[in-house]
Short mmCIF file of C-alpha atoms in Angstrom, two decimals:
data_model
loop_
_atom_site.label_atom_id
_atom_site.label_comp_id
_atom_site.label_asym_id
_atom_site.label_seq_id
_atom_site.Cartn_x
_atom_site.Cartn_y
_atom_site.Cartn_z
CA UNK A 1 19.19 9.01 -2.59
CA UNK A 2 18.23 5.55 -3.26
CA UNK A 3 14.40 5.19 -1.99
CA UNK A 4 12.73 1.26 -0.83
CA UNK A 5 14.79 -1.41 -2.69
CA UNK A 6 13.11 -4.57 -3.36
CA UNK A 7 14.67 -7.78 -4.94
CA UNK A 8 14.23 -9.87 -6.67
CA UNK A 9 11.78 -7.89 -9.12
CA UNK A 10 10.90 -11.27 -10.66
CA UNK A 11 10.93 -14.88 -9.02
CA UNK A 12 9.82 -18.25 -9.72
CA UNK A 13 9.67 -20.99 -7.46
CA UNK A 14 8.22 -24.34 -8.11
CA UNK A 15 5.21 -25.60 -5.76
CA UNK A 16 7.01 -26.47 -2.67
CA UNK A 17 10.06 -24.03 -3.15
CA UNK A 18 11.17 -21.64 -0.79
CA UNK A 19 10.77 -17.85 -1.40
CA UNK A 20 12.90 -15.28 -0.16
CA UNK A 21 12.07 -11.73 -0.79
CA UNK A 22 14.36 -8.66 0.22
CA UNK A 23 13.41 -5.22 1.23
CA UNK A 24 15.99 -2.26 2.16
CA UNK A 25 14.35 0.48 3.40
CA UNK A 26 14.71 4.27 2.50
CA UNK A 27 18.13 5.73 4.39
CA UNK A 28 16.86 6.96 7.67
CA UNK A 29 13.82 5.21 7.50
CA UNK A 30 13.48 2.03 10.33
CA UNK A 31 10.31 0.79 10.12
CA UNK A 32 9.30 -1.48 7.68
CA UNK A 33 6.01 -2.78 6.25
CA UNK A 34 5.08 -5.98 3.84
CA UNK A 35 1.94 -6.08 1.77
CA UNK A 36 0.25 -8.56 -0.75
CA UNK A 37 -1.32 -7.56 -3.59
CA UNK A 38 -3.52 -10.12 -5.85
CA UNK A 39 -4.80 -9.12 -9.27
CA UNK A 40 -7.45 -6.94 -9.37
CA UNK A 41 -7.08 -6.81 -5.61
CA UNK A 42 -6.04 -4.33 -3.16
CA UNK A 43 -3.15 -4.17 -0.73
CA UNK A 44 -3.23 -6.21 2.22
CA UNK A 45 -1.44 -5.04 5.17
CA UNK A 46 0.95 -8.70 6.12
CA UNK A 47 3.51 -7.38 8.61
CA UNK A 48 4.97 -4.39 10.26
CA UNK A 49 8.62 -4.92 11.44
CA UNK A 50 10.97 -2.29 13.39
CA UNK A 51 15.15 -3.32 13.48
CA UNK A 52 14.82 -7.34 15.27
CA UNK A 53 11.50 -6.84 16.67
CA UNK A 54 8.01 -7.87 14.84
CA UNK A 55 5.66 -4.88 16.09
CA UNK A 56 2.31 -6.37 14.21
CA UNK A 57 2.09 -9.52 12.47
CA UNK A 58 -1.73 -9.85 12.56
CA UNK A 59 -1.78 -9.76 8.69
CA UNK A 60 0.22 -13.30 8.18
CA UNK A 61 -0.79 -16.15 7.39
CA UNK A 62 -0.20 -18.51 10.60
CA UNK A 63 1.97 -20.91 8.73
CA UNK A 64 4.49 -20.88 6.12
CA UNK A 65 4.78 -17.14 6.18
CA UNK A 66 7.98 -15.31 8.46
CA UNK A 67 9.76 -11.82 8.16
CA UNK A 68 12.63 -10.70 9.53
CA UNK A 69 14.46 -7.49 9.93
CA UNK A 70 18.09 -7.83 11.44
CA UNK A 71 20.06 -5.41 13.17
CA UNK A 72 22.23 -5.36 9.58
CA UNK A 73 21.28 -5.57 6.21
CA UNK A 74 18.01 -6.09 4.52
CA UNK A 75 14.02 -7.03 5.68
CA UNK A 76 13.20 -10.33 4.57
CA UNK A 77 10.14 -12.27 3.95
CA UNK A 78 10.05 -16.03 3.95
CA UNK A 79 7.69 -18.10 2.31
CA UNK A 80 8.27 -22.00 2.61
CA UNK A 81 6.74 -24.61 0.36
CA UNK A 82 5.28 -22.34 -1.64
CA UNK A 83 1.75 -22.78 -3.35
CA UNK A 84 0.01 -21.73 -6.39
CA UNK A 85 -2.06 -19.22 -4.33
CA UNK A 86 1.09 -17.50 -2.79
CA UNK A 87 1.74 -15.70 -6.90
CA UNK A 88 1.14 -12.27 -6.24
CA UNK A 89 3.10 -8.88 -6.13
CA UNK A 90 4.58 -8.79 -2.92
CA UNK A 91 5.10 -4.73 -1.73
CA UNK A 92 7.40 -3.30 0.80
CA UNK A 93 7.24 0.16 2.56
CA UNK A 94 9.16 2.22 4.88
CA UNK A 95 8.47 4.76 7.27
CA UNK A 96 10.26 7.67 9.30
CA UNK A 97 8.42 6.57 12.33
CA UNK A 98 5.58 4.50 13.11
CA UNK A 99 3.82 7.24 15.41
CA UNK A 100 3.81 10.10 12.76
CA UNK A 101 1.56 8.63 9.98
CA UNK A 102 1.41 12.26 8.27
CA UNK A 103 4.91 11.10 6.83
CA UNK A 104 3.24 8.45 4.80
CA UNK A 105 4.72 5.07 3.63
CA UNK A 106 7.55 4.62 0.82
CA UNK A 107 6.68 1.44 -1.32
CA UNK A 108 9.05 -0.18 -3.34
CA UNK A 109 8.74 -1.60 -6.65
CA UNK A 110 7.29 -5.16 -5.58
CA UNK A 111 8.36 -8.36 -6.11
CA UNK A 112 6.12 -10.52 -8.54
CA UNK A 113 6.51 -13.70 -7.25
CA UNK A 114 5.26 -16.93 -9.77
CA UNK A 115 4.53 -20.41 -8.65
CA UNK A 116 4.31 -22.90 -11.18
CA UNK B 1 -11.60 -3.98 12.70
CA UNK B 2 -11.69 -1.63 10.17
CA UNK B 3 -14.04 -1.57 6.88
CA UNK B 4 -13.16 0.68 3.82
CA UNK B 5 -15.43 0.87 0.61
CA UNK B 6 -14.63 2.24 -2.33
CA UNK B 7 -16.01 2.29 -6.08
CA UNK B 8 -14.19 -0.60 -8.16
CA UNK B 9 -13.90 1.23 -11.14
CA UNK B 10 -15.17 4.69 -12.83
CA UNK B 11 -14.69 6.82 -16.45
CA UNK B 12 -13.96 10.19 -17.18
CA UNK B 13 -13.19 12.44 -19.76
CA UNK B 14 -9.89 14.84 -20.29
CA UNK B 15 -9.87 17.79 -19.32
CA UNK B 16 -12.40 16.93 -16.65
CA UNK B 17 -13.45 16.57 -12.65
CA UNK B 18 -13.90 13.17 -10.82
CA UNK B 19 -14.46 12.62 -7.66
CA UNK B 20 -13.48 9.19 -6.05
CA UNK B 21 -15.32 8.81 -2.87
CA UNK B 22 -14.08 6.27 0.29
CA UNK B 23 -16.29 5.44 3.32
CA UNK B 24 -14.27 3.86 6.26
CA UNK B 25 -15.32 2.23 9.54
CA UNK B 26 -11.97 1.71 12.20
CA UNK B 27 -11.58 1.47 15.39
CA UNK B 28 -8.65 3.98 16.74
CA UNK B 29 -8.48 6.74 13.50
CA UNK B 30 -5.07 9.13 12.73
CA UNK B 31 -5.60 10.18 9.92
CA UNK B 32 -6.82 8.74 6.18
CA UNK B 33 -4.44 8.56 3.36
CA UNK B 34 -4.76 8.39 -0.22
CA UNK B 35 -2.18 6.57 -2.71
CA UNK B 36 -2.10 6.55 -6.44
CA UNK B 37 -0.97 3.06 -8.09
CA UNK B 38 -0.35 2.52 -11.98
CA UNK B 39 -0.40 -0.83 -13.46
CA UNK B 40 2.32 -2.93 -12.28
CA UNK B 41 3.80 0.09 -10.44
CA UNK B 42 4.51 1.09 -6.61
CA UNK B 43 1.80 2.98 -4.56
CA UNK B 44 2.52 6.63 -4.39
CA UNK B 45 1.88 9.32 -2.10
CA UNK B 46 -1.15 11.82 -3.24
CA UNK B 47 -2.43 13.26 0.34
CA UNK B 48 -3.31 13.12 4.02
CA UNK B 49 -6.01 14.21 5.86
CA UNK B 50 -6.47 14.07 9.49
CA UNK B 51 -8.95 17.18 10.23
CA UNK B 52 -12.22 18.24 8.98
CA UNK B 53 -12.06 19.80 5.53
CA UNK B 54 -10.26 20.11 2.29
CA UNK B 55 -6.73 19.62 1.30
CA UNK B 56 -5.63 21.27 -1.95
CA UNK B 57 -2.26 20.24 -3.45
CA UNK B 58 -2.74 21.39 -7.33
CA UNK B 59 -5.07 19.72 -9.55
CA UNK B 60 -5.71 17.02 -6.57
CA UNK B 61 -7.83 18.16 -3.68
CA UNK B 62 -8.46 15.63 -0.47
CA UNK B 63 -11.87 15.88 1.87
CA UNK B 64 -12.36 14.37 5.11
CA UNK B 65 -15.34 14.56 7.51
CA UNK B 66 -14.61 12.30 10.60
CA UNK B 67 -17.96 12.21 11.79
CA UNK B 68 -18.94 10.67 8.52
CA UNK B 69 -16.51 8.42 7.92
CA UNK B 70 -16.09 9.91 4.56
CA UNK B 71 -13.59 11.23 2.35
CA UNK B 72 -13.26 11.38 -1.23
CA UNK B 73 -10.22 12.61 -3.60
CA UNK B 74 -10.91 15.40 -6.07
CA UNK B 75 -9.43 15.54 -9.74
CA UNK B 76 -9.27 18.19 -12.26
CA UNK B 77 -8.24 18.80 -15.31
CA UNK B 78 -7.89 15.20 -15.78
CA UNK B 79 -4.73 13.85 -18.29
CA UNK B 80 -4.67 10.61 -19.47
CA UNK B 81 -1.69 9.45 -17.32
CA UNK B 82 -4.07 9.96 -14.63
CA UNK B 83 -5.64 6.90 -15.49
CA UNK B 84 -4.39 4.64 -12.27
CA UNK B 85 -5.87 2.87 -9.24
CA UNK B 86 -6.57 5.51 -6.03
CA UNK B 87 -6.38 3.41 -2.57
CA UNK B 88 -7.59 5.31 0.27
CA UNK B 89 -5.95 3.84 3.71
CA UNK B 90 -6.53 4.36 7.34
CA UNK B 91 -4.70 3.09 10.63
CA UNK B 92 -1.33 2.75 11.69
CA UNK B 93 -0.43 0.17 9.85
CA UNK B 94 -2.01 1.77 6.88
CA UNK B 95 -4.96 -0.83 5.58
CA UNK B 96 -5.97 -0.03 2.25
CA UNK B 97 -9.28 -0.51 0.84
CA UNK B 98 -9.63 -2.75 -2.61
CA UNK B 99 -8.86 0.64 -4.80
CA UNK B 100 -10.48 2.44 -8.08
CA UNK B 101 -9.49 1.98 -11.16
CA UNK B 102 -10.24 5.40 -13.24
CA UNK B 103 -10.38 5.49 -16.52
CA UNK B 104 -9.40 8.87 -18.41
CA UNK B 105 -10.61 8.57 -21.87
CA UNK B 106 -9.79 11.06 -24.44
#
């Protein structure tokens, strides 16, 4: 009973680099959330994604930021031309529904993404 | 817009009682979570609260008063692997405040 998979656990992309960071939710689970975490910082909320539709996206940066959650296979979040500011653990969650928050969020393990 | 404050950091001793305390200001409230967060680890799930009142769930208790905007998270009997960040979060999509960092020193 596998719970929120995240991959890559570790990635480092050069300034200017694309990123690509991939989320499978819990089984059962269809709504997905991204967060950002800098050190020493909390969590802050990026974008909330349901299967092929973005439901909130008022977290993300305006440019060089995108997620995506097809029909099949995994959420993913896009960073192009990466910066030294972008290096941070990058959190995914999952939900049951989006209307019942009692169920609470699954988070993954993060991805710790490094730009050198 | 929502606003939540919480104490950076704070120390106790084994074996004891802290309280972590979280004031929130949101617009449009269901309820106010709290999440417990290692070092380099994944959030986890401690409690919800969407009502008035305590929330006991062993050695961790959850308070909420809406009309305060307050809540704080109650620990006893504190272990050392206690020693974590607590984020207390609000809204649908949950927004987190900055988190504590306690410190359980022997």
């Amino acid at each position: 009973n596998a719970g929120v998979m995240q991959n890559p656990r570790h990635l480092v992309r050069r300034r200017g680099q694309e990123a690509r960071l991939r989320c499978s939710p819990m089984k059962g689970h269809s709504h997905v959330y991204w967060y950002r975490q800098l050190p020493e910082e909390g969590l802050k909320f990026m974008v909330y994604l349901q299967k092929e539709n973005i439901i909130d996206e008022s977290g993300m940066p305006k440019e060089r930021f995108s997620a995506e959650f097809p029909k099949e296979g995994p959420s993913i979040l896009r960073i192009q031309q990466v910066v030294r500011g972008d290096s941070a653990a990058y959190f995914c969650a999952s939900s049951l529904s989006g209307t019942e928050p009692n169920y609470g969020y699954t988070f993954g393990s993060g991805t710790r993404l490094t730009v050198v | 817009g929502q606003n939540i404050d919480q104490p950076t950091e704070m120390t106790a001793t084994e074996g004891a009682i802290v309280q972590i305390n979280c004031t929130y200001q949101t617009s449009g409230f269901n309820g106010l979570f709290w999440y417990q967060q290692h070092a380099g680890e994944a959030p986890t799930f401690l409690s919800y609260n969407v009502l008035d009142g305590l929330e006991e769930k062993g050695r961790f208790s959850s308070f909420l008063s809406r009309s305060k905007g307050y809540s704080y998270l109650l620990l006893k009997e504190l272990q050392m692997k206690d020693s974590a960040s607590y984020l207390c979060a609000v809204r649908t999509p949950l927004v987190f405040g900055k988190g504590t960092r306690l410190s359980v020193i022997a």
